[in-house]
Short mmCIF file of C-alpha atoms in Angstrom, two decimals:
data_model
loop_
_atom_site.label_atom_id
_atom_site.label_comp_id
_atom_site.label_asym_id
_atom_site.label_seq_id
_atom_site.Cartn_x
_atom_site.Cartn_y
_atom_site.Cartn_z
CA MET A 556 -135.10 162.74 151.89
CA SER A 557 -135.95 162.65 155.57
CA LEU A 558 -138.69 164.84 157.02
CA VAL A 559 -138.19 167.05 160.07
CA LYS A 560 -141.18 167.95 162.24
CA LEU A 561 -141.71 171.61 163.08
CA THR A 562 -143.76 173.49 165.65
CA ILE A 563 -144.70 177.15 165.82
CA LYS A 564 -142.41 179.02 168.19
CA GLY A 565 -144.03 182.42 167.85
CA ILE A 566 -144.69 185.48 165.73
CA SER A 567 -142.57 188.62 165.80
CA TYR A 568 -143.53 191.98 164.34
CA SER A 569 -141.18 193.18 161.61
CA GLN A 570 -139.06 196.10 162.74
CA THR A 571 -138.30 197.23 159.18
CA GLN A 572 -141.48 196.60 157.18
CA ASN A 573 -144.92 197.85 158.18
CA GLY A 574 -147.55 195.14 158.09
CA ALA A 575 -145.04 192.26 157.98
CA TYR A 576 -144.41 189.56 160.57
CA ALA A 577 -141.79 186.88 161.05
CA LEU A 578 -143.26 183.45 161.73
CA ILE A 579 -140.74 181.36 163.67
CA LEU A 580 -140.93 177.59 163.22
CA ASN A 581 -139.00 175.41 165.64
CA GLU A 582 -137.29 172.08 164.90
CA VAL A 583 -138.94 169.54 167.25
CA ASP A 584 -135.85 167.43 167.91
CA GLY A 585 -133.25 170.16 167.56
CA GLU A 586 -132.32 173.78 168.20
CA ARG A 587 -132.74 175.29 164.75
CA LYS A 588 -135.45 177.78 163.87
CA LEU A 589 -136.97 178.47 160.47
CA PRO A 590 -138.10 182.12 160.13
CA ILE A 591 -140.55 183.01 157.36
CA VAL A 592 -141.76 186.55 156.68
CA ILE A 593 -145.53 186.64 156.20
CA GLY A 594 -148.23 189.26 155.76
CA ALA A 595 -150.44 190.75 158.43
CA PHE A 596 -153.60 188.88 157.46
CA GLU A 597 -151.86 185.50 157.53
CA ALA A 598 -150.18 186.37 160.84
CA GLN A 599 -153.57 187.33 162.27
CA SER A 600 -155.13 184.09 161.09
CA ILE A 601 -152.32 181.99 162.57
CA ALA A 602 -152.45 183.89 165.87
CA ILE A 603 -156.21 183.39 166.15
CA ALA A 604 -155.79 179.66 165.56
CA LEU A 605 -153.11 179.52 168.26
CA GLU A 606 -155.26 181.45 170.73
CA LYS A 607 -158.27 179.21 171.31
CA GLU A 608 -160.16 181.87 173.24
CA ILE A 609 -160.38 184.26 170.28
CA LYS A 610 -163.49 183.77 168.18
CA PRO A 611 -163.87 186.24 165.29
CA PRO A 612 -167.46 187.41 164.70
CA ARG A 613 -167.28 186.20 161.11
CA PRO A 614 -165.19 183.28 159.83
CA LEU A 615 -161.81 184.14 158.35
CA THR A 616 -160.87 182.61 155.01
CA HIS A 617 -159.04 179.71 156.69
CA ASP A 618 -162.00 179.10 159.01
CA LEU A 619 -164.29 178.98 155.98
CA PHE A 620 -161.98 176.45 154.33
CA LYS A 621 -162.10 174.33 157.49
CA SER A 622 -165.91 174.42 157.59
CA PHE A 623 -166.08 173.58 153.89
CA ALA A 624 -163.70 170.65 154.31
CA ASP A 625 -165.58 169.35 157.35
CA ARG A 626 -168.87 169.46 155.46
CA PHE A 627 -167.45 167.30 152.67
CA ASP A 628 -165.40 164.99 154.91
CA ILE A 629 -162.03 166.28 153.74
CA VAL A 630 -159.22 166.00 156.28
CA VAL A 631 -155.85 167.75 156.18
CA LYS A 632 -153.37 165.08 157.23
CA GLN A 633 -150.14 167.07 157.18
CA VAL A 634 -148.33 170.04 155.68
CA ILE A 635 -144.90 169.79 154.09
CA ILE A 636 -142.62 172.73 153.29
CA HIS A 637 -141.06 170.93 150.36
CA LYS A 638 -139.06 173.45 148.33
CA LEU A 639 -137.00 176.61 148.71
CA VAL A 640 -136.15 178.63 145.59
CA ASP A 641 -134.60 182.12 145.69
CA GLY A 642 -135.75 182.63 149.27
CA VAL A 643 -139.36 181.59 148.57
CA PHE A 644 -140.78 178.60 150.44
CA TYR A 645 -143.19 176.23 148.66
CA SER A 646 -145.57 174.00 150.60
CA SER A 647 -147.99 171.17 150.03
CA ILE A 648 -151.16 170.28 151.91
CA ILE A 649 -151.76 166.53 152.14
CA CYS A 650 -155.52 165.92 152.20
CA GLU A 651 -157.62 162.78 152.44
CA ARG A 652 -161.24 161.98 151.56
CA ASP A 653 -162.74 158.50 151.42
CA LYS A 654 -159.24 157.09 151.93
CA ILE A 655 -158.03 158.82 148.77
CA GLU A 656 -155.06 161.11 149.29
CA GLU A 657 -154.57 164.34 147.37
CA ILE A 658 -151.69 166.83 147.38
CA ILE A 659 -152.50 170.53 147.02
CA ASP A 660 -149.95 173.32 146.47
CA ALA A 661 -150.23 176.26 148.87
CA ARG A 662 -148.39 179.27 150.20
CA THR A 663 -146.59 178.31 153.37
CA SER A 664 -148.50 180.82 155.51
CA ASP A 665 -151.86 179.49 154.28
CA ALA A 666 -150.76 175.88 154.73
CA ILE A 667 -149.70 176.51 158.33
CA ALA A 668 -152.91 178.41 159.13
CA LEU A 669 -154.88 175.39 157.91
CA ALA A 670 -152.62 172.87 159.65
CA LEU A 671 -153.40 174.56 162.97
CA ARG A 672 -157.14 174.35 162.37
CA PHE A 673 -156.95 170.67 161.47
CA GLN A 674 -154.37 169.94 164.20
CA ALA A 675 -152.17 168.53 161.45
CA PRO A 676 -148.39 168.22 161.82
CA ILE A 677 -145.99 170.49 159.93
CA PHE A 678 -142.86 169.09 158.29
CA THR A 679 -139.97 170.22 156.13
CA TYR A 680 -137.14 168.31 154.52
CA LYS A 681 -133.79 168.10 156.27
CA ASN A 682 -131.94 169.70 153.35
CA ILE A 683 -134.20 172.77 153.56
CA LEU A 684 -133.60 173.12 157.29
CA ASP A 685 -129.87 172.61 156.73
CA LYS A 686 -129.91 175.47 154.25
CA ALA A 687 -132.37 177.87 155.89
CA GLY A 688 -132.37 177.02 159.58
CA ILE A 689 -130.73 179.37 162.05
CA TYR A 690 -129.93 179.12 165.74
CA LEU A 691 -131.79 181.60 167.95
CA ASN A 692 -130.89 181.81 171.62
CA THR A 693 -133.91 183.83 172.66
CA ASN A 694 -137.63 183.46 172.37
CA PRO A 695 -139.55 185.53 169.82
CA ILE A 696 -141.86 188.21 171.14
CA GLU A 697 -145.45 187.37 170.49
CA ASP A 698 -147.22 190.56 169.43
CA ASP A 699 -150.84 191.51 169.90
CA ILE A 700 -152.20 191.25 166.37
CA GLU A 701 -155.90 190.84 167.05
CA ASN A 702 -156.71 194.23 165.51
CA VAL A 703 -154.43 194.15 162.46
CA GLU A 704 -156.20 195.46 159.37
CA ASN A 705 -156.53 192.97 156.53
CA ASP A 706 -155.32 195.58 154.03
CA ASP A 707 -151.80 195.52 155.50
CA VAL A 708 -150.93 192.33 153.63
CA LEU A 709 -147.38 191.80 152.40
CA SER A 710 -147.43 192.14 148.63
CA THR A 711 -144.57 189.71 148.03
CA PRO A 712 -144.46 185.92 148.64
CA GLU A 713 -143.31 184.82 152.06
CA THR A 714 -139.52 184.54 152.04
CA PHE A 715 -136.62 184.59 154.45
CA GLY A 716 -136.91 188.34 154.20
CA LEU A 717 -137.98 191.18 152.02
CA GLU A 718 -136.22 192.05 148.80
CA ASP A 719 -132.94 193.92 149.23
CA GLU A 720 -134.28 196.73 147.08
CA SER A 721 -137.01 197.53 149.59
CA PRO A 722 -136.75 201.19 150.64
CA LYS A 723 -137.66 200.22 154.20
CA GLY A 724 -135.06 197.47 154.57
CA GLU A 725 -131.28 197.45 154.74
CA SER A 726 -129.45 195.92 151.78
CA PHE A 727 -126.96 193.16 152.65
CA SER A 728 -125.70 192.28 149.18
CA GLN A 729 -122.47 194.27 149.56
CA TYR A 730 -121.27 192.32 152.61
CA SER A 731 -119.03 189.27 152.57
CA VAL A 732 -120.22 185.95 153.97
CA GLU A 733 -118.08 186.43 157.08
CA GLU A 734 -119.53 189.89 157.67
CA LEU A 735 -123.05 188.54 157.14
CA TYR A 736 -122.54 185.87 159.80
CA THR A 737 -121.45 188.59 162.23
CA LYS A 738 -124.53 190.65 161.41
CA LEU A 739 -126.68 187.52 161.79
CA GLU A 740 -125.41 187.02 165.33
CA GLU A 741 -126.10 190.68 166.14
CA ALA A 742 -129.65 190.47 164.78
CA VAL A 743 -130.33 187.33 166.82
CA GLN A 744 -129.04 188.95 170.00
CA ASN A 745 -131.28 191.97 169.36
CA GLU A 746 -134.28 189.66 168.77
CA ASP A 747 -134.70 191.17 165.29
CA TYR A 748 -135.86 187.92 163.68
CA GLU A 749 -137.05 189.48 160.45
CA LYS A 750 -133.62 191.04 159.90
CA ALA A 751 -131.95 187.75 160.82
CA ALA A 752 -134.12 186.02 158.24
CA ARG A 753 -133.09 188.47 155.52
CA ILE A 754 -129.42 188.08 156.38
CA ARG A 755 -129.73 184.29 156.33
CA ASP A 756 -131.35 184.57 152.89
CA GLU A 757 -128.41 186.62 151.61
CA ILE A 758 -125.94 184.09 153.07
CA SER A 759 -127.78 181.30 151.27
CA LYS A 760 -127.58 183.17 147.96
CA LYS A 761 -123.85 183.78 148.34
CA GLU A 762 -123.09 180.20 149.40
CA SER A 763 -125.20 178.55 146.70
#
């Protein structure tokens, strides 16, 4: 399976779930975007890594991991989003020490936060992007998340979107695939990336 390189396009605040953010990954040699809903702490950590001028007074968990790895000559070579099951992304961190390569399982948000700190590339497989990628015609709004409290962490794994049963989110299970595609276009036009991600998740379930 061929790998597709991704870059971080931006982070959008969820309009339906307090404390949740949509991380938008961009296909390097294409137009598709891969949205992943993550918690506030992970969004904060990624934003701090993107903004070089921000230096937290105490190291965040991912900064501590970076310092630990540096001390023991461990290098993160790349991150691969390698599996998608029921809307949940699974990732691997490819590490190297003394020319010996190791593969470590990780949540996608953690893997990306570490990839930024090690300046390591981020990849996914083409079949995952074919299944989960969406076309967005506008740029995500990057929110100010410097002061997000660490307690506002999403309690569920990062997915395309939150579970349909969530009292704060709209359920899309009753719609047909054609209706879902229409709603997907509307969400994209309204720059509601978290909603677009949840709709795309429901489309994937119905088409699988």
